[in-house]
Amino acid sequence: MGNEVLRVAMAAVGETAESLAEKVRVDPKTAARWLADGRIPHPRTRFAVAGLLGKEVAELWPEPFRRRDLPWFRKWAELEQDATSLRSYQPLLVPGLLQTEGYARAVLSTGGLLPPAEVERIVAGRLDRQVILSAEAPPQLVAVIDEVVLRRMVGDRAVMAGQLAHLAAMAGREHVQVRVIPAENPWHTGLAGPFVLARLPDGTELAYIDNQLRGQVVSDPVDVASLGRRWESVTGEALPCRRSIELIREVATTWS
């Protein structure tokens, strides 16, 4: 089945499969398949096409969002797309927006709790979400992680080496900060669990917290303010950005 929504959006701005393919640097036959067969492009290509056509990615290709987001996560995934800033604290894992494909797959495959098809579905959804960091006006992302995240093996040594190299590269972007809390620091309030704070364009602040079963969007102002205080506490424990990147690169060499 073809993609009629994409066809109409292209016609509205005078784009053909050939002209669109040239602008997003794909083969014209590939772009033609998006129209004729309903093929779904790579996440970064989807974002580029949507930008050229003045549409939201989910308008042109809603299926990945319907298929890949877990029901209880869908609300947060939608809020994340609109956020102007994201502040993420993770004591045990690299934040999802900064994970490599190999790292994400290894995390989800551990213990055999999920069937392979489900793992691949969630990995694909996670990579889709990362497109926001390559947007024309991306959110400001500040991620604080504990040093143990850099040193605990996930997958194998190659996965860890690739993940830390990617983390250091992302931390070099103007709109991304990664800060590390040194392992020798004492217990701090953040170790009670991970959380993310999001600010929307209208100034509204929301949060997301995770547990063993599912995540939860937090909208109560009192609870969001409480997490905000925890955020101030964990950032106070973290190394400055430049030193954090140096530490990430240092640890990366131990995985090579």
PDB file of C-alpha atoms in Angstrom:
ATOM      1  CA  MET A   1       0.000   0.000   0.000  1.00  0.00           C
ATOM      2  CA  GLY A   2       1.372   3.404  -0.973  1.00  0.00           C
ATOM      3  CA  ASN A   3       1.822   6.429   1.232  1.00  0.00           C
ATOM      4  CA  GLU A   4      -0.899   8.836   0.085  1.00  0.00           C
ATOM      5  CA  VAL A   5      -0.205  11.330   2.864  1.00  0.00           C
ATOM      6  CA  LEU A   6       3.404  11.635   1.704  1.00  0.00           C
ATOM      7  CA  ARG A   7       2.282  11.957  -1.924  1.00  0.00           C
ATOM      8  CA  VAL A   8      -0.075  14.835  -1.104  1.00  0.00           C
ATOM      9  CA  ALA A   9       2.544  16.600   1.042  1.00  0.00           C
ATOM     10  CA  MET A  10       5.093  16.366  -1.780  1.00  0.00           C
ATOM     11  CA  ALA A  11       2.636  17.668  -4.366  1.00  0.00           C
ATOM     12  CA  ALA A  12       1.767  20.622  -2.130  1.00  0.00           C
ATOM     13  CA  VAL A  13       5.355  21.895  -2.254  1.00  0.00           C
ATOM     14  CA  GLY A  14       6.184  20.732  -5.789  1.00  0.00           C
ATOM     15  CA  GLU A  15       8.517  17.878  -4.850  1.00  0.00           C
ATOM     16  CA  THR A  16       8.952  14.705  -6.887  1.00  0.00           C
ATOM     17  CA  ALA A  17      10.571  11.449  -5.809  1.00  0.00           C
ATOM     18  CA  GLU A  18      13.652  12.453  -7.779  1.00  0.00           C
ATOM     19  CA  SER A  19      13.962  15.976  -6.340  1.00  0.00           C
ATOM     20  CA  LEU A  20      13.315  14.771  -2.800  1.00  0.00           C
ATOM     21  CA  ALA A  21      15.832  11.947  -3.167  1.00  0.00           C
ATOM     22  CA  GLU A  22      18.495  14.416  -4.270  1.00  0.00           C
ATOM     23  CA  LYS A  23      17.890  16.692  -1.291  1.00  0.00           C
ATOM     24  CA  VAL A  24      18.032  13.924   1.341  1.00  0.00           C
ATOM     25  CA  ARG A  25      20.781  12.026  -0.501  1.00  0.00           C
ATOM     26  CA  VAL A  26      19.108   8.729  -1.248  1.00  0.00           C
ATOM     27  CA  ASP A  27      18.608   6.796  -4.479  1.00  0.00           C
ATOM     28  CA  PRO A  28      15.529   7.988  -6.456  1.00  0.00           C
ATOM     29  CA  LYS A  29      14.283   4.387  -6.580  1.00  0.00           C
ATOM     30  CA  THR A  30      14.320   4.346  -2.761  1.00  0.00           C
ATOM     31  CA  ALA A  31      12.218   7.508  -2.568  1.00  0.00           C
ATOM     32  CA  ALA A  32       9.804   6.085  -5.132  1.00  0.00           C
ATOM     33  CA  ARG A  33       9.289   3.042  -2.904  1.00  0.00           C
ATOM     34  CA  TRP A  34       8.199   5.329  -0.062  1.00  0.00           C
ATOM     35  CA  LEU A  35       5.309   6.379  -2.292  1.00  0.00           C
ATOM     36  CA  ALA A  36       4.476   3.194  -4.160  1.00  0.00           C
ATOM     37  CA  ASP A  37       5.159   0.515  -1.538  1.00  0.00           C
ATOM     38  CA  GLY A  38       4.781   2.507   1.668  1.00  0.00           C
ATOM     39  CA  ARG A  39       8.365   1.756   2.650  1.00  0.00           C
ATOM     40  CA  ILE A  40       9.507   3.536   5.826  1.00  0.00           C
ATOM     41  CA  PRO A  41      12.869   5.337   5.602  1.00  0.00           C
ATOM     42  CA  HIS A  42      15.637   5.388   8.195  1.00  0.00           C
ATOM     43  CA  PRO A  43      14.750   7.635  11.174  1.00  0.00           C
ATOM     44  CA  ARG A  44      17.182  10.417  10.190  1.00  0.00           C
ATOM     45  CA  THR A  45      15.897  10.373   6.616  1.00  0.00           C
ATOM     46  CA  ARG A  46      12.306  10.567   7.851  1.00  0.00           C
ATOM     47  CA  PHE A  47      13.173  13.665   9.862  1.00  0.00           C
ATOM     48  CA  ALA A  48      14.932  15.303   6.883  1.00  0.00           C
ATOM     49  CA  VAL A  49      11.976  14.629   4.564  1.00  0.00           C
ATOM     50  CA  ALA A  50       9.460  15.918   7.109  1.00  0.00           C
ATOM     51  CA  GLY A  51      11.477  19.111   7.485  1.00  0.00           C
ATOM     52  CA  LEU A  52      11.555  19.699   3.736  1.00  0.00           C
ATOM     53  CA  LEU A  53       7.820  19.133   3.447  1.00  0.00           C
ATOM     54  CA  GLY A  54       6.907  21.187   6.518  1.00  0.00           C
ATOM     55  CA  LYS A  55       5.287  18.227   8.247  1.00  0.00           C
ATOM     56  CA  GLU A  56       5.724  16.305  11.479  1.00  0.00           C
ATOM     57  CA  VAL A  57       7.403  12.920  11.093  1.00  0.00           C
ATOM     58  CA  ALA A  58       4.436  11.169  12.702  1.00  0.00           C
ATOM     59  CA  GLU A  59       2.086  12.729  10.117  1.00  0.00           C
ATOM     60  CA  LEU A  60       3.963  11.148   7.234  1.00  0.00           C
ATOM     61  CA  TRP A  61       4.925   7.882   8.902  1.00  0.00           C
ATOM     62  CA  PRO A  62       2.670   7.234  11.912  1.00  0.00           C
ATOM     63  CA  GLU A  63       3.221   3.490  11.892  1.00  0.00           C
ATOM     64  CA  PRO A  64       6.633   3.462  13.684  1.00  0.00           C
ATOM     65  CA  PHE A  65       5.118   5.456  16.545  1.00  0.00           C
ATOM     66  CA  ARG A  66       2.075   3.189  16.787  1.00  0.00           C
ATOM     67  CA  ARG A  67       4.095   0.023  16.457  1.00  0.00           C
ATOM     68  CA  ARG A  68       7.126   0.657  18.590  1.00  0.00           C
ATOM     69  CA  ASP A  69       6.120   2.735  21.574  1.00  0.00           C
ATOM     70  CA  LEU A  70       5.029   0.676  24.549  1.00  0.00           C
ATOM     71  CA  PRO A  71       1.519   1.813  25.560  1.00  0.00           C
ATOM     72  CA  TRP A  72       2.588   3.186  28.924  1.00  0.00           C
ATOM     73  CA  PHE A  73       5.583   5.002  27.356  1.00  0.00           C
ATOM     74  CA  ARG A  74       3.708   6.603  24.469  1.00  0.00           C
ATOM     75  CA  LYS A  75       2.641   9.709  26.369  1.00  0.00           C
ATOM     76  CA  TRP A  76       6.198  10.495  27.432  1.00  0.00           C
ATOM     77  CA  ALA A  77       7.556   9.841  23.920  1.00  0.00           C
ATOM     78  CA  GLU A  78       5.111  12.429  22.568  1.00  0.00           C
ATOM     79  CA  LEU A  79       6.028  14.971  25.254  1.00  0.00           C
ATOM     80  CA  GLU A  80       9.707  14.364  24.598  1.00  0.00           C
ATOM     81  CA  GLN A  81       9.223  15.325  20.944  1.00  0.00           C
ATOM     82  CA  ASP A  82       7.899  18.758  21.983  1.00  0.00           C
ATOM     83  CA  ALA A  83      10.327  19.480  24.823  1.00  0.00           C
ATOM     84  CA  THR A  84      12.647  22.475  24.678  1.00  0.00           C
ATOM     85  CA  SER A  85      14.900  21.030  27.389  1.00  0.00           C
ATOM     86  CA  LEU A  86      15.462  17.621  28.943  1.00  0.00           C
ATOM     87  CA  ARG A  87      17.370  16.906  32.147  1.00  0.00           C
ATOM     88  CA  SER A  88      18.078  13.220  32.670  1.00  0.00           C
ATOM     89  CA  TYR A  89      19.654  11.434  35.620  1.00  0.00           C
ATOM     90  CA  GLN A  90      20.597   7.767  35.227  1.00  0.00           C
ATOM     91  CA  PRO A  91      22.558   5.935  37.939  1.00  0.00           C
ATOM     92  CA  LEU A  92      22.829   2.585  36.120  1.00  0.00           C
ATOM     93  CA  LEU A  93      22.551   3.016  32.334  1.00  0.00           C
ATOM     94  CA  VAL A  94      23.323   5.421  29.518  1.00  0.00           C
ATOM     95  CA  PRO A  95      20.127   7.449  28.878  1.00  0.00           C
ATOM     96  CA  GLY A  96      18.023   6.075  26.033  1.00  0.00           C
ATOM     97  CA  LEU A  97      18.481   9.202  23.885  1.00  0.00           C
ATOM     98  CA  LEU A  98      22.249   8.620  23.954  1.00  0.00           C
ATOM     99  CA  GLN A  99      22.369   4.845  23.545  1.00  0.00           C
ATOM    100  CA  THR A 100      23.888   3.138  20.526  1.00  0.00           C
ATOM    101  CA  GLU A 101      21.913   0.441  18.770  1.00  0.00           C
ATOM    102  CA  GLY A 102      24.234  -2.265  20.093  1.00  0.00           C
ATOM    103  CA  TYR A 103      24.042  -1.025  23.676  1.00  0.00           C
ATOM    104  CA  ALA A 104      20.239  -0.718  23.581  1.00  0.00           C
ATOM    105  CA  ARG A 105      19.898  -4.223  22.168  1.00  0.00           C
ATOM    106  CA  ALA A 106      22.238  -5.659  24.820  1.00  0.00           C
ATOM    107  CA  VAL A 107      20.314  -3.955  27.637  1.00  0.00           C
ATOM    108  CA  LEU A 108      16.978  -5.255  26.428  1.00  0.00           C
ATOM    109  CA  SER A 109      18.266  -8.757  25.672  1.00  0.00           C
ATOM    110  CA  THR A 110      19.802  -9.351  29.093  1.00  0.00           C
ATOM    111  CA  GLY A 111      18.127 -12.151  31.022  1.00  0.00           C
ATOM    112  CA  GLY A 112      16.009 -13.282  28.085  1.00  0.00           C
ATOM    113  CA  LEU A 113      12.938 -11.558  29.566  1.00  0.00           C
ATOM    114  CA  LEU A 114      11.779 -10.230  26.194  1.00  0.00           C
ATOM    115  CA  PRO A 115      11.330 -12.196  22.957  1.00  0.00           C
ATOM    116  CA  PRO A 116      13.759 -11.170  20.170  1.00  0.00           C
ATOM    117  CA  ALA A 117      11.013  -9.541  18.083  1.00  0.00           C
ATOM    118  CA  GLU A 118       9.982  -7.378  21.041  1.00  0.00           C
ATOM    119  CA  VAL A 119      13.608  -6.400  21.645  1.00  0.00           C
ATOM    120  CA  GLU A 120      13.990  -5.285  18.040  1.00  0.00           C
ATOM    121  CA  ARG A 121      10.726  -3.331  18.189  1.00  0.00           C
ATOM    122  CA  ILE A 122      11.808  -1.409  21.273  1.00  0.00           C
ATOM    123  CA  VAL A 123      15.333  -0.808  19.940  1.00  0.00           C
ATOM    124  CA  ALA A 124      13.863   0.637  16.739  1.00  0.00           C
ATOM    125  CA  GLY A 125      11.584   2.909  18.742  1.00  0.00           C
ATOM    126  CA  ARG A 126      14.483   4.083  20.882  1.00  0.00           C
ATOM    127  CA  LEU A 127      16.523   4.985  17.799  1.00  0.00           C
ATOM    128  CA  ASP A 128      13.512   6.811  16.362  1.00  0.00           C
ATOM    129  CA  ARG A 129      13.333   8.972  19.468  1.00  0.00           C
ATOM    130  CA  GLN A 130      16.948  10.066  19.064  1.00  0.00           C
ATOM    131  CA  VAL A 131      16.077  11.986  15.892  1.00  0.00           C
ATOM    132  CA  ILE A 132      15.084  14.966  18.063  1.00  0.00           C
ATOM    133  CA  LEU A 133      18.750  15.550  18.865  1.00  0.00           C
ATOM    134  CA  SER A 134      19.457  16.139  15.154  1.00  0.00           C
ATOM    135  CA  ALA A 135      16.525  18.504  14.657  1.00  0.00           C
ATOM    136  CA  GLU A 136      16.941  22.028  13.350  1.00  0.00           C
ATOM    137  CA  ALA A 137      15.957  23.323  16.799  1.00  0.00           C
ATOM    138  CA  PRO A 138      16.845  20.422  19.124  1.00  0.00           C
ATOM    139  CA  PRO A 139      16.072  20.401  22.827  1.00  0.00           C
ATOM    140  CA  GLN A 140      18.846  21.180  25.268  1.00  0.00           C
ATOM    141  CA  LEU A 141      19.777  17.830  26.797  1.00  0.00           C
ATOM    142  CA  VAL A 142      21.711  17.605  30.055  1.00  0.00           C
ATOM    143  CA  ALA A 143      22.446  14.051  31.154  1.00  0.00           C
ATOM    144  CA  VAL A 144      24.013  13.153  34.493  1.00  0.00           C
ATOM    145  CA  ILE A 145      25.238   9.592  34.965  1.00  0.00           C
ATOM    146  CA  ASP A 146      27.241   7.782  37.623  1.00  0.00           C
ATOM    147  CA  GLU A 147      30.748   6.605  36.749  1.00  0.00           C
ATOM    148  CA  VAL A 148      29.655   2.981  37.215  1.00  0.00           C
ATOM    149  CA  VAL A 149      27.641   3.380  33.988  1.00  0.00           C
ATOM    150  CA  LEU A 150      30.926   3.763  32.112  1.00  0.00           C
ATOM    151  CA  ARG A 151      32.584   0.782  33.783  1.00  0.00           C
ATOM    152  CA  ARG A 152      29.832  -1.859  33.954  1.00  0.00           C
ATOM    153  CA  MET A 153      29.892  -4.124  30.910  1.00  0.00           C
ATOM    154  CA  VAL A 154      26.736  -4.181  28.820  1.00  0.00           C
ATOM    155  CA  GLY A 155      26.929  -6.621  25.928  1.00  0.00           C
ATOM    156  CA  ASP A 156      30.640  -7.059  25.269  1.00  0.00           C
ATOM    157  CA  ARG A 157      33.783  -4.939  25.141  1.00  0.00           C
ATOM    158  CA  ALA A 158      33.093  -3.801  21.582  1.00  0.00           C
ATOM    159  CA  VAL A 159      29.609  -2.625  22.547  1.00  0.00           C
ATOM    160  CA  MET A 160      31.019  -0.647  25.466  1.00  0.00           C
ATOM    161  CA  ALA A 161      33.821   0.885  23.398  1.00  0.00           C
ATOM    162  CA  GLY A 162      31.313   1.987  20.768  1.00  0.00           C
ATOM    163  CA  GLN A 163      28.894   3.335  23.345  1.00  0.00           C
ATOM    164  CA  LEU A 164      31.474   5.418  25.167  1.00  0.00           C
ATOM    165  CA  ALA A 165      32.865   6.796  21.903  1.00  0.00           C
ATOM    166  CA  HIS A 166      29.332   7.782  20.905  1.00  0.00           C
ATOM    167  CA  LEU A 167      28.686   9.312  24.320  1.00  0.00           C
ATOM    168  CA  ALA A 168      31.818  11.465  24.082  1.00  0.00           C
ATOM    169  CA  ALA A 169      30.903  12.546  20.543  1.00  0.00           C
ATOM    170  CA  MET A 170      27.361  13.499  21.535  1.00  0.00           C
ATOM    171  CA  ALA A 171      28.683  15.411  24.553  1.00  0.00           C
ATOM    172  CA  GLY A 172      30.677  17.537  22.120  1.00  0.00           C
ATOM    173  CA  ARG A 173      27.501  18.906  20.547  1.00  0.00           C
ATOM    174  CA  GLU A 174      26.471  22.400  21.553  1.00  0.00           C
ATOM    175  CA  HIS A 175      23.025  21.345  22.796  1.00  0.00           C
ATOM    176  CA  VAL A 176      24.127  18.203  24.665  1.00  0.00           C
ATOM    177  CA  GLN A 177      25.883  18.041  28.024  1.00  0.00           C
ATOM    178  CA  VAL A 178      26.982  14.832  29.709  1.00  0.00           C
ATOM    179  CA  ARG A 179      28.238  15.036  33.286  1.00  0.00           C
ATOM    180  CA  VAL A 180      29.616  12.172  35.327  1.00  0.00           C
ATOM    181  CA  ILE A 181      29.415  11.659  39.091  1.00  0.00           C
ATOM    182  CA  PRO A 182      32.747  10.119  40.214  1.00  0.00           C
ATOM    183  CA  ALA A 183      32.644   6.639  41.708  1.00  0.00           C
ATOM    184  CA  GLU A 184      34.403   7.784  44.880  1.00  0.00           C
ATOM    185  CA  ASN A 185      31.594  10.188  45.761  1.00  0.00           C
ATOM    186  CA  PRO A 186      29.459   9.080  48.731  1.00  0.00           C
ATOM    187  CA  TRP A 187      25.796   8.124  48.575  1.00  0.00           C
ATOM    188  CA  HIS A 188      23.639  10.891  47.123  1.00  0.00           C
ATOM    189  CA  THR A 189      19.891  11.392  46.695  1.00  0.00           C
ATOM    190  CA  GLY A 190      19.892  10.506  43.005  1.00  0.00           C
ATOM    191  CA  LEU A 191      20.762   6.905  43.743  1.00  0.00           C
ATOM    192  CA  ALA A 192      17.160   6.382  44.830  1.00  0.00           C
ATOM    193  CA  GLY A 193      16.290   6.029  41.127  1.00  0.00           C
ATOM    194  CA  PRO A 194      16.442   7.522  37.626  1.00  0.00           C
ATOM    195  CA  PHE A 195      14.259  10.394  36.448  1.00  0.00           C
ATOM    196  CA  VAL A 196      13.910  12.866  33.595  1.00  0.00           C
ATOM    197  CA  LEU A 197      12.631  16.438  33.728  1.00  0.00           C
ATOM    198  CA  ALA A 198      11.172  18.055  30.605  1.00  0.00           C
ATOM    199  CA  ARG A 199      10.263  21.653  29.877  1.00  0.00           C
ATOM    200  CA  LEU A 200       7.649  22.275  27.174  1.00  0.00           C
ATOM    201  CA  PRO A 201       7.435  25.373  24.935  1.00  0.00           C
ATOM    202  CA  ASP A 202       4.760  26.957  27.153  1.00  0.00           C
ATOM    203  CA  GLY A 203       7.012  26.624  30.205  1.00  0.00           C
ATOM    204  CA  THR A 204       5.216  23.612  31.684  1.00  0.00           C
ATOM    205  CA  GLU A 205       7.538  21.209  33.497  1.00  0.00           C
ATOM    206  CA  LEU A 206       6.858  17.476  33.643  1.00  0.00           C
ATOM    207  CA  ALA A 207       8.861  14.480  34.759  1.00  0.00           C
ATOM    208  CA  TYR A 208       9.248  10.805  33.987  1.00  0.00           C
ATOM    209  CA  ILE A 209      10.214   8.105  36.458  1.00  0.00           C
ATOM    210  CA  ASP A 210      10.898   4.420  35.841  1.00  0.00           C
ATOM    211  CA  ASN A 211      10.593   1.199  37.800  1.00  0.00           C
ATOM    212  CA  GLN A 212      10.981  -2.534  37.133  1.00  0.00           C
ATOM    213  CA  LEU A 213       7.591  -2.807  35.427  1.00  0.00           C
ATOM    214  CA  ARG A 214       6.827   0.483  33.665  1.00  0.00           C
ATOM    215  CA  GLY A 215       7.368   4.223  33.630  1.00  0.00           C
ATOM    216  CA  GLN A 216       5.149   7.054  34.784  1.00  0.00           C
ATOM    217  CA  VAL A 217       4.677  10.637  33.650  1.00  0.00           C
ATOM    218  CA  VAL A 218       4.616  13.001  36.634  1.00  0.00           C
ATOM    219  CA  SER A 219       2.654  16.225  36.255  1.00  0.00           C
ATOM    220  CA  ASP A 220       1.837  17.226  39.842  1.00  0.00           C
ATOM    221  CA  PRO A 221       3.755  20.486  40.475  1.00  0.00           C
ATOM    222  CA  VAL A 222       4.747  19.427  43.995  1.00  0.00           C
ATOM    223  CA  ASP A 223       6.254  16.159  42.762  1.00  0.00           C
ATOM    224  CA  VAL A 224       7.983  17.841  39.823  1.00  0.00           C
ATOM    225  CA  ALA A 225       9.460  20.426  42.198  1.00  0.00           C
ATOM    226  CA  SER A 226      10.703  17.633  44.476  1.00  0.00           C
ATOM    227  CA  LEU A 227      12.476  15.993  41.533  1.00  0.00           C
ATOM    228  CA  GLY A 228      13.867  19.401  40.606  1.00  0.00           C
ATOM    229  CA  ARG A 229      15.533  19.591  44.016  1.00  0.00           C
ATOM    230  CA  ARG A 230      16.955  16.118  43.500  1.00  0.00           C
ATOM    231  CA  TRP A 231      18.291  17.298  40.150  1.00  0.00           C
ATOM    232  CA  GLU A 232      20.098  20.192  41.795  1.00  0.00           C
ATOM    233  CA  SER A 233      21.586  17.716  44.253  1.00  0.00           C
ATOM    234  CA  VAL A 234      22.904  15.290  41.624  1.00  0.00           C
ATOM    235  CA  THR A 235      24.337  18.030  39.430  1.00  0.00           C
ATOM    236  CA  GLY A 236      26.179  19.301  42.492  1.00  0.00           C
ATOM    237  CA  GLU A 237      27.895  15.906  42.722  1.00  0.00           C
ATOM    238  CA  ALA A 238      28.864  15.754  39.040  1.00  0.00           C
ATOM    239  CA  LEU A 239      32.111  16.738  37.366  1.00  0.00           C
ATOM    240  CA  PRO A 240      32.105  19.730  34.994  1.00  0.00           C
ATOM    241  CA  CYS A 241      31.349  18.944  31.342  1.00  0.00           C
ATOM    242  CA  ARG A 242      34.924  19.063  30.050  1.00  0.00           C
ATOM    243  CA  ARG A 243      36.288  16.847  32.811  1.00  0.00           C
ATOM    244  CA  SER A 244      33.379  14.466  32.310  1.00  0.00           C
ATOM    245  CA  ILE A 245      34.210  14.076  28.613  1.00  0.00           C
ATOM    246  CA  GLU A 246      37.849  13.445  29.523  1.00  0.00           C
ATOM    247  CA  LEU A 247      36.781  10.731  31.961  1.00  0.00           C
ATOM    248  CA  ILE A 248      34.480   9.127  29.382  1.00  0.00           C
ATOM    249  CA  ARG A 249      37.359   9.000  26.898  1.00  0.00           C
ATOM    250  CA  GLU A 250      39.732   7.624  29.523  1.00  0.00           C
ATOM    251  CA  VAL A 251      37.371   4.801  30.411  1.00  0.00           C
ATOM    252  CA  ALA A 252      36.655   4.149  26.713  1.00  0.00           C
ATOM    253  CA  THR A 253      40.297   3.168  26.214  1.00  0.00           C
ATOM    254  CA  THR A 254      39.927   0.409  28.799  1.00  0.00           C
ATOM    255  CA  TRP A 255      37.241  -1.244  26.660  1.00  0.00           C
ATOM    256  CA  SER A 256      39.270  -1.210  23.442  1.00  0.00           C
TER     257      SER A 256
END
